[in-house]
Coordinates of N, CA and C in Angstrom, one line a residue:
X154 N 63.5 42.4 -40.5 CA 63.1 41.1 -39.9 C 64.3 40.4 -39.4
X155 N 64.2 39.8 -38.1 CA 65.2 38.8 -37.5 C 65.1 37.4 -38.3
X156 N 66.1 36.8 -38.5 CA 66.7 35.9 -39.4 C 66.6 34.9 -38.1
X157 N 66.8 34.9 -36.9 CA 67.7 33.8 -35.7 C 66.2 33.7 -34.9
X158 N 65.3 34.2 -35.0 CA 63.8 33.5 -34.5 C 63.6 32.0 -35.1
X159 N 62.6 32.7 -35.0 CA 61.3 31.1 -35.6 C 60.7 31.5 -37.4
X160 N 60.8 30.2 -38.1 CA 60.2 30.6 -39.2 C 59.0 30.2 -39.4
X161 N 58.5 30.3 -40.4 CA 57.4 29.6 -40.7 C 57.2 28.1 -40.3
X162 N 58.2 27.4 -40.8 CA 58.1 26.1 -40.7 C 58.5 25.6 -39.8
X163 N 59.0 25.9 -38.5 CA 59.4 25.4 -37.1 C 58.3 25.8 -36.1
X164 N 57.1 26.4 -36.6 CA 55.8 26.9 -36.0 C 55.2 25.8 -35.5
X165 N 54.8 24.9 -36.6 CA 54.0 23.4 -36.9 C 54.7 21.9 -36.5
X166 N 56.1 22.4 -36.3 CA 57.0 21.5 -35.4 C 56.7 21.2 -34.0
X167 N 56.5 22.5 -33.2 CA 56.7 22.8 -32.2 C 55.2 22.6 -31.3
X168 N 54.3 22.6 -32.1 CA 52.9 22.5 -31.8 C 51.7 23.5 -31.4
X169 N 52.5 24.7 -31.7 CA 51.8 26.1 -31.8 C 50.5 26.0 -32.3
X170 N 50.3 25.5 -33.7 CA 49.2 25.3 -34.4 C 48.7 23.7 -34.7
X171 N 47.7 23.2 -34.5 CA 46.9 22.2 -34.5 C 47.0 21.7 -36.0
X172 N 47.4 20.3 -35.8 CA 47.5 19.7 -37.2 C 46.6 18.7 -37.3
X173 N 46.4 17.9 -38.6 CA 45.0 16.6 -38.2 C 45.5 15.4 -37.5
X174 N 46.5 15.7 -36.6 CA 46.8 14.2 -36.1 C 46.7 14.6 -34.5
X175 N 46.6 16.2 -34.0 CA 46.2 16.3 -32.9 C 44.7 16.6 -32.6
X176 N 44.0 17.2 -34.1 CA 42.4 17.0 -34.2 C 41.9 15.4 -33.7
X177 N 42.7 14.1 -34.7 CA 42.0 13.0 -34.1 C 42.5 12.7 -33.4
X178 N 43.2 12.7 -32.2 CA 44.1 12.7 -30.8 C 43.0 13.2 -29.9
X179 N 42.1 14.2 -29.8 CA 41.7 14.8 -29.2 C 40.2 14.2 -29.2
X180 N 39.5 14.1 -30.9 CA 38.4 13.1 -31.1 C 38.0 11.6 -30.6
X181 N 39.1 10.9 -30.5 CA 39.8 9.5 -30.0 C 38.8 9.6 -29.1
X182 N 39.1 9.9 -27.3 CA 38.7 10.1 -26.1 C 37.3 10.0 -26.2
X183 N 36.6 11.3 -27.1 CA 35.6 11.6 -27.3 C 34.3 10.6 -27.7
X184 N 35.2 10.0 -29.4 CA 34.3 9.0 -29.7 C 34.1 7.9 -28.7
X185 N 35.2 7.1 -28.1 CA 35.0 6.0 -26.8 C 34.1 6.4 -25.4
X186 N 34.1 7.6 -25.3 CA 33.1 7.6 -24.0 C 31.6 7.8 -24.7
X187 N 31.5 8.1 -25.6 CA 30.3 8.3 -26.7 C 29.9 7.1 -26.7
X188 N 30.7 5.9 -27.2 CA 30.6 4.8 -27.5 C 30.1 3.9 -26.1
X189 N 31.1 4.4 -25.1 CA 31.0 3.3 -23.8 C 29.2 4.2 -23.3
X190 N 28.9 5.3 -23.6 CA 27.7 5.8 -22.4 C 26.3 5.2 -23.7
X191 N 26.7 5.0 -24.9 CA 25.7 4.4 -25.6 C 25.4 2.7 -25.2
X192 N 26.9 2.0 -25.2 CA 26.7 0.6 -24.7 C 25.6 0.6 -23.2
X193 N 26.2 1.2 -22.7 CA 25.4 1.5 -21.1 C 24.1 1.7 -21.3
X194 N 23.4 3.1 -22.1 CA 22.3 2.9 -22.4 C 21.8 1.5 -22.8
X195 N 22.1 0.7 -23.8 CA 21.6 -0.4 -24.3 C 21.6 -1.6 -23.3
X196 N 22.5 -1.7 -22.6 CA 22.3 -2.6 -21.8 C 21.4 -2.5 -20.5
X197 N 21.3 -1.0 -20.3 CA 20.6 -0.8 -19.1 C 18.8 -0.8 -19.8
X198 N 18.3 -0.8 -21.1 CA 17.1 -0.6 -21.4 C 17.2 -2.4 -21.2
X199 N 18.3 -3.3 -21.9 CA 17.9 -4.6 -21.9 C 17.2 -5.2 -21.0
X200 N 17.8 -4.8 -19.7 CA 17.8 -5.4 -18.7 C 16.7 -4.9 -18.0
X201 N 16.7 -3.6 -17.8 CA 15.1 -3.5 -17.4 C 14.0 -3.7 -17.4
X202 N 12.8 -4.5 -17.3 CA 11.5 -5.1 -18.1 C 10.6 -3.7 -18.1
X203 N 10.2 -3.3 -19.0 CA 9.3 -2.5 -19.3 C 8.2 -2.4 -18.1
X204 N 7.7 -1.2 -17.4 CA 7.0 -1.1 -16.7 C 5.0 -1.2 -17.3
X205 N 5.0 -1.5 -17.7 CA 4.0 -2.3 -18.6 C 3.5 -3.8 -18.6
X206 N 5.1 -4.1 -18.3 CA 5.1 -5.8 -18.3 C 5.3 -6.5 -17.0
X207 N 4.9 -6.7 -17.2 CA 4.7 -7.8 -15.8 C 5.5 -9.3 -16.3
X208 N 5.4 -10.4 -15.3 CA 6.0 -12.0 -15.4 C 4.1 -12.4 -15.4
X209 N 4.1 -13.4 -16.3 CA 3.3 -13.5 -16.2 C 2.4 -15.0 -15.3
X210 N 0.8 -14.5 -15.0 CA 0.4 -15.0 -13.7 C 0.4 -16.7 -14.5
X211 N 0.6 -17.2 -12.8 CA 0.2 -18.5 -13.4 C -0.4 -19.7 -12.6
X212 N -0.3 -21.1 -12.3 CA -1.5 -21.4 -11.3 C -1.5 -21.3 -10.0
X213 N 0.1 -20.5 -9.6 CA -0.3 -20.2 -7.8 C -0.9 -18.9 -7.6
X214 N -1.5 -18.2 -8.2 CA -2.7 -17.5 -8.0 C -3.9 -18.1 -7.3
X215 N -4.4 -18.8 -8.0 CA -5.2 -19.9 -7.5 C -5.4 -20.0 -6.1
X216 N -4.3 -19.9 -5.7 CA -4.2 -20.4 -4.1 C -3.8 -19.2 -2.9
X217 N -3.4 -18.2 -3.9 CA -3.4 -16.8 -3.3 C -4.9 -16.1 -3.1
X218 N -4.4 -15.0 -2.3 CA -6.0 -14.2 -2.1 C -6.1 -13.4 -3.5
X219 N -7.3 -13.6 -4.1 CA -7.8 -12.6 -5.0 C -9.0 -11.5 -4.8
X220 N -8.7 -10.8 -5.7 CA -9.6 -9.1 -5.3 C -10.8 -10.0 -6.5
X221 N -11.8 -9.3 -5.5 CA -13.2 -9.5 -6.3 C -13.3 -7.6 -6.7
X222 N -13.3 -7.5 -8.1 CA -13.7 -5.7 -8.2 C -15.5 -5.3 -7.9
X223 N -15.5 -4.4 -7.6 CA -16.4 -4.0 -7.3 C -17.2 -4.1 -8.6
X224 N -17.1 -3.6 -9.5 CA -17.1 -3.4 -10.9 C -16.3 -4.3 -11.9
X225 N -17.0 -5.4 -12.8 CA -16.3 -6.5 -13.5 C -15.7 -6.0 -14.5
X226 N -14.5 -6.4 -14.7 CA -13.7 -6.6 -16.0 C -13.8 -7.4 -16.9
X227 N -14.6 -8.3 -16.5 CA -15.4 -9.1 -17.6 C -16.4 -9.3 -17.7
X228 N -17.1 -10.0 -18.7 CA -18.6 -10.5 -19.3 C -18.5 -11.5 -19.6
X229 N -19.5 -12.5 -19.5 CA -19.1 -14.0 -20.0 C -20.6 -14.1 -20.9
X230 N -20.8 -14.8 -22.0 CA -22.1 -14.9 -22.8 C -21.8 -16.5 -23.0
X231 N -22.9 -17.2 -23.1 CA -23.0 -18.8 -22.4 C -23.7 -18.8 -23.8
X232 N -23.4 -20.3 -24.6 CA -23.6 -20.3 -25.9 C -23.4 -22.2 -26.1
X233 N -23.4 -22.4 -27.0 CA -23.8 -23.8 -27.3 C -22.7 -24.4 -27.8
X234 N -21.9 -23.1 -27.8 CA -19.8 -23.5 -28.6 C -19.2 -23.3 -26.8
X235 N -19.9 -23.2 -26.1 CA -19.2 -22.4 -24.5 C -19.5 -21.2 -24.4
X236 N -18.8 -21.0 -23.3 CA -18.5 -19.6 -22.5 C -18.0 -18.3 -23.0
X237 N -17.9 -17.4 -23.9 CA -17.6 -16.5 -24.5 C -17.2 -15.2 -23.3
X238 N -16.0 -15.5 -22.6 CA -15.7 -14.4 -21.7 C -15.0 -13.0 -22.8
X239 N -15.2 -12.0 -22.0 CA -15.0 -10.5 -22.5 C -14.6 -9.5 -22.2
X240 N -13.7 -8.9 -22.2 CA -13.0 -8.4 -21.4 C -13.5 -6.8 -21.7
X241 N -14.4 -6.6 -20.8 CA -15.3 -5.3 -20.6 C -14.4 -4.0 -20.5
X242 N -13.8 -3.7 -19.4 CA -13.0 -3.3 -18.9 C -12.2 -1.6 -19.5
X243 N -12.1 -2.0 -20.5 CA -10.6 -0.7 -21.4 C -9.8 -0.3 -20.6
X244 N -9.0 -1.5 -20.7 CA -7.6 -2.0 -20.4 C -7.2 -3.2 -20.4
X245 N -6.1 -3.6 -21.0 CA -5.9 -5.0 -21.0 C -5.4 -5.9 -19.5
X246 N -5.9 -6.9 -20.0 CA -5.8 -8.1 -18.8 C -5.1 -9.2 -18.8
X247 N -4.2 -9.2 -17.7 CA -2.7 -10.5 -17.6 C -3.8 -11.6 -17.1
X248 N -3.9 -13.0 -17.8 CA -4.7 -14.2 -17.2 C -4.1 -14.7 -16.8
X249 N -4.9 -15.9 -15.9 CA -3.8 -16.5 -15.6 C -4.3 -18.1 -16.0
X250 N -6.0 -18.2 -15.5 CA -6.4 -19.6 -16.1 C -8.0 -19.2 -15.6
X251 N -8.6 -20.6 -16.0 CA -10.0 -20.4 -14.8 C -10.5 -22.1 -14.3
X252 N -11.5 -22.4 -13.9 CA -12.5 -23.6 -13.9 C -13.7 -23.5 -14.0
X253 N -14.3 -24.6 -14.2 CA -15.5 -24.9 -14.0 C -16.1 -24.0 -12.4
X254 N -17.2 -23.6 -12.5 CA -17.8 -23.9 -10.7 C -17.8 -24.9 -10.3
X255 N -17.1 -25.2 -9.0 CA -17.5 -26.4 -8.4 C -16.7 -27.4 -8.8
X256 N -15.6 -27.5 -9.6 CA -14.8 -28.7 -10.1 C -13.4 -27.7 -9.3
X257 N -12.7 -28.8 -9.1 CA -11.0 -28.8 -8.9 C -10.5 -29.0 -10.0
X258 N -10.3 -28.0 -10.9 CA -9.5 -28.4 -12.5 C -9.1 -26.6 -12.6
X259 N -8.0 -26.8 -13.7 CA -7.2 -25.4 -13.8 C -7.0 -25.8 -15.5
X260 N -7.3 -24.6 -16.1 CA -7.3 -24.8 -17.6 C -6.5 -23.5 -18.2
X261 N -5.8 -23.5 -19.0 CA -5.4 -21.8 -19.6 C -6.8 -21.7 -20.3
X262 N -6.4 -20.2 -20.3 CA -7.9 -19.6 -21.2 C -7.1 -19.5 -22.5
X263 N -8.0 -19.9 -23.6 CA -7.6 -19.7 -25.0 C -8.5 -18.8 -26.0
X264 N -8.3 -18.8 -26.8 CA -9.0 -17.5 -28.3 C -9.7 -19.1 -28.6
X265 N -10.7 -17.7 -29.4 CA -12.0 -19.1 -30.2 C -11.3 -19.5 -31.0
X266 N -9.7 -19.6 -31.2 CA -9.2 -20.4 -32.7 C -8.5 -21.6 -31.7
X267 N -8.7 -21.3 -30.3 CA -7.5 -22.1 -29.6 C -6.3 -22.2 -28.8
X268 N -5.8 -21.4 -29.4 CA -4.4 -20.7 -29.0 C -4.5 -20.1 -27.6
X269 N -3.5 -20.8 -26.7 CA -3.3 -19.9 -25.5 C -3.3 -18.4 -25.4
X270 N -4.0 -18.0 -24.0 CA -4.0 -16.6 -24.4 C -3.5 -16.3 -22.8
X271 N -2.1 -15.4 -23.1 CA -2.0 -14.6 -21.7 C -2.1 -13.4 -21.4
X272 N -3.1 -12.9 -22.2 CA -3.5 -11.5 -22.4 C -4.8 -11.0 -22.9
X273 N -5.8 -10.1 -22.2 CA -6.7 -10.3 -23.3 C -7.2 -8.8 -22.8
X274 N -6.9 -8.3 -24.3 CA -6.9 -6.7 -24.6 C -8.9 -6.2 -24.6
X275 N -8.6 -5.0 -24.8 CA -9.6 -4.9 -23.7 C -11.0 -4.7 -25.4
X276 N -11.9 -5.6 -25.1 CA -13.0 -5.5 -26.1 C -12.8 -7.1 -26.6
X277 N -11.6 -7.7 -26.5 CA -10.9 -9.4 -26.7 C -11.9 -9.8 -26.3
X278 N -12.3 -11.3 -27.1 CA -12.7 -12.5 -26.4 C -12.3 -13.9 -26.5
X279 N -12.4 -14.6 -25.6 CA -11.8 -15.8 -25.3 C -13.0 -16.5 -25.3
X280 N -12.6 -18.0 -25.6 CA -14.0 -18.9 -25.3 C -13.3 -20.0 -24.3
X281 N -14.5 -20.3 -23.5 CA -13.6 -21.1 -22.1 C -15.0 -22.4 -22.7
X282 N -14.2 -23.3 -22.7 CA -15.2 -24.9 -23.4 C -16.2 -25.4 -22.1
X283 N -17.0 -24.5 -21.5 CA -17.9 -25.5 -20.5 C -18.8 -26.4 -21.2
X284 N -19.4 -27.0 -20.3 CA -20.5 -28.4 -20.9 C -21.8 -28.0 -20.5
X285 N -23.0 -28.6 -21.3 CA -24.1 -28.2 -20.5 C -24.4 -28.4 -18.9
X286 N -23.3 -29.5 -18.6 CA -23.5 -29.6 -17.0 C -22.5 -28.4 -16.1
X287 N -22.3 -27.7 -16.5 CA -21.7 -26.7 -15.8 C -22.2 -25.9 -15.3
X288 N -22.2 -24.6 -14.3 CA -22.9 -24.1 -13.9 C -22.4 -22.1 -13.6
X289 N -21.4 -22.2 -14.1 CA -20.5 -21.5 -14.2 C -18.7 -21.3 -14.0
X290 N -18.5 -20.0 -14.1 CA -16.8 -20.2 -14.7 C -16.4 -19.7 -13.3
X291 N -14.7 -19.8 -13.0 CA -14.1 -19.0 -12.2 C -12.6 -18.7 -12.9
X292 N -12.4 -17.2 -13.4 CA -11.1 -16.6 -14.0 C -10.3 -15.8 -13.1
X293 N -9.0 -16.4 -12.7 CA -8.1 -15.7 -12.2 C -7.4 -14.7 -13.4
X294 N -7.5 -13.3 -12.8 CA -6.5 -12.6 -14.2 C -5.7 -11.5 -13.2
X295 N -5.5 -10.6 -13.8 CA -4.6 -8.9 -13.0 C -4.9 -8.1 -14.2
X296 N -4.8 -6.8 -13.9 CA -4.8 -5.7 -14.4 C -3.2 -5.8 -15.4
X297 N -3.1 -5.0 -16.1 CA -1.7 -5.0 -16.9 C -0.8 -4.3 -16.0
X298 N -1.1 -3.5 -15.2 CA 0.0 -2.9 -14.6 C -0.5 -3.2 -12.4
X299 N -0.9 -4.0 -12.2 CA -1.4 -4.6 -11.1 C -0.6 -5.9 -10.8
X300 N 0.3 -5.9 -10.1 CA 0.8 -7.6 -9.1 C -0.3 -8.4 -8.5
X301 N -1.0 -7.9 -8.2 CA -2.9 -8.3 -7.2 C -3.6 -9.5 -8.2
X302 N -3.7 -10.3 -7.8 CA -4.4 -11.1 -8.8 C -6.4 -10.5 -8.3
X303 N -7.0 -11.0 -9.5 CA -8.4 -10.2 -9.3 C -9.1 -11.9 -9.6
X304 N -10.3 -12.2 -9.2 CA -11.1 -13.2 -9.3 C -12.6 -12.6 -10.1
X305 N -12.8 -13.4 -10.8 CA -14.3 -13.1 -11.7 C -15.1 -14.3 -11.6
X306 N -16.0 -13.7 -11.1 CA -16.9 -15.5 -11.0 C -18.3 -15.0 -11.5
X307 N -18.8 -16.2 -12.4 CA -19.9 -16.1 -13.2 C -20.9 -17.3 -13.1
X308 N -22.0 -17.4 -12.4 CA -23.2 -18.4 -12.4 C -24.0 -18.2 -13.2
X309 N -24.5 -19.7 -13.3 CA -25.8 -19.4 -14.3 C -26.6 -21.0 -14.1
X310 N -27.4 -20.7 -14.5 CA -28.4 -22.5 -14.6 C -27.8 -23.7 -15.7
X311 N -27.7 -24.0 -15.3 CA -27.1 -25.3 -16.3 C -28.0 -26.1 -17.3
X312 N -28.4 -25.7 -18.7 CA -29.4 -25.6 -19.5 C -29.8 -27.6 -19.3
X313 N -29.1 -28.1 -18.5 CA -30.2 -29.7 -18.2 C -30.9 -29.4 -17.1
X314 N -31.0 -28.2 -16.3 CA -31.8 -28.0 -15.4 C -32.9 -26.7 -15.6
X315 N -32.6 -26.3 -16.8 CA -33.3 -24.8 -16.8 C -35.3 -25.1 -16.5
X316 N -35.7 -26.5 -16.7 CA -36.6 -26.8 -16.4 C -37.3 -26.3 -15.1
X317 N -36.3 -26.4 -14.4 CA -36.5 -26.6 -12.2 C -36.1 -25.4 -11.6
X318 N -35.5 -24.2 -12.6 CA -34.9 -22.9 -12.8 C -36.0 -22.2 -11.7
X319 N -36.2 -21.9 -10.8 CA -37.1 -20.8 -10.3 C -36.0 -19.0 -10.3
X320 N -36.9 -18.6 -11.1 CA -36.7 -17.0 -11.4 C -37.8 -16.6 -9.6
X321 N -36.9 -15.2 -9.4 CA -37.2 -14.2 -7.9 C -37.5 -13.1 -8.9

C-alpha cells in the first residue's frame, strides 16, 4: 500500500463523504420552500370566500328585479302568533327581508325566538309578526349558491274581513 495518497482521515476533509452538517445544509432549502408553499396555501384559502358563501343580501334587493320561481321555495302558515314562513325547498336560503302586502316597510326576517335570521336551511322556519289587518307577506331571499335575488309573495284574507270573503 502507498503511504503518499489519501488516508482515511483526509477523505471526510475533503468532502468525498457526506457528514451531518452537509445533510442539514441540503435540508435548510428544503424545509423553507415547504414552509413558504404552506404559508401560500393558507393565505390563498384565507382570502378566498368559499364558493358556498355568498355576501349577504340586503335591502337593495328590494329595488332590483326579482325572479318569481315557477315552483315556491317557501310556505307560509298564517296563525294567531303570525306568519310562520318555511322554507320548502331542500336547500338553503340567503334572506334578505320582507313586508307587509301593500305597506312600504322592510323588516329582517327572524326565528320564532327572534333572532335575526340570514339563512334559512331548508325545512327552517321563521315567523314574520303580521297583524290581523294584513293581508299578506312579500320575502326577498336567493338560493345559497344564486347572486339573483328570488321574490315570494303570499295572499290571504285578513281574518277582520273573512266575513265578506267570497270563495270561486
Amino acid at each position: 500500500m502507498a503511504t503518499g495518497g489519501r488516508g482515511a482521515g483526509s477523505r471526510a476533509a475533503d468532502g468525498a463523504a457526506p457528514g451531518p452538517g452537509r445533510r442539514a445544509g441540503a435540508l435548510l432549502p428544503l424545509a423553507a420552500s415547504l414552509l413558504l408553499a404552506g404559508a401560500a396555501g393558507l393565505l390563498g384559502a384565507l382570502l378566498t370566500p368559499p364558493l358556498h358563501r355568498r355576501a349577504p343580501l340586503g335591502f337593495q334587493v328590494r329595488w332590483n328585479r326579482a325572479v318569481t320561481p315557477e315552483w315556491p321555495d317557501l310556505s307560509v302558515t298564517v296563525t294567531e302568533q303570525g306568519a310562520y314562513l318555511k322554507n320548502v325547498s331542500g336547500r338553503a336560503l340567503r334572506l334578505a327581508g320582507w313586508s307587509p302586502a301593500g305597506l312600504n316597510a322592510w323588516y329582517r326576517v327572524r326565528g320564532p325566538g327572534g333572532t335575526p335570521l340570514l339563512e334559512l336551511r331548508s325545512g327552517q322556519e321563521a315567523l314574520l309578526p303580521v297583524t290581523a289587518q294584513d293581508s299578506g307577506v312579500r320575502v326577498w331571499y336567493a338560493p345559497l349558491r344564486a347572486d339573483e335575488a328570488h321574490l315570494f309573495r303570499a295572499d290571504w284574507t285578513p281574518p277582520a274581513r273573512a266575513e265578506s270573503r267570497v270563495l270561486n
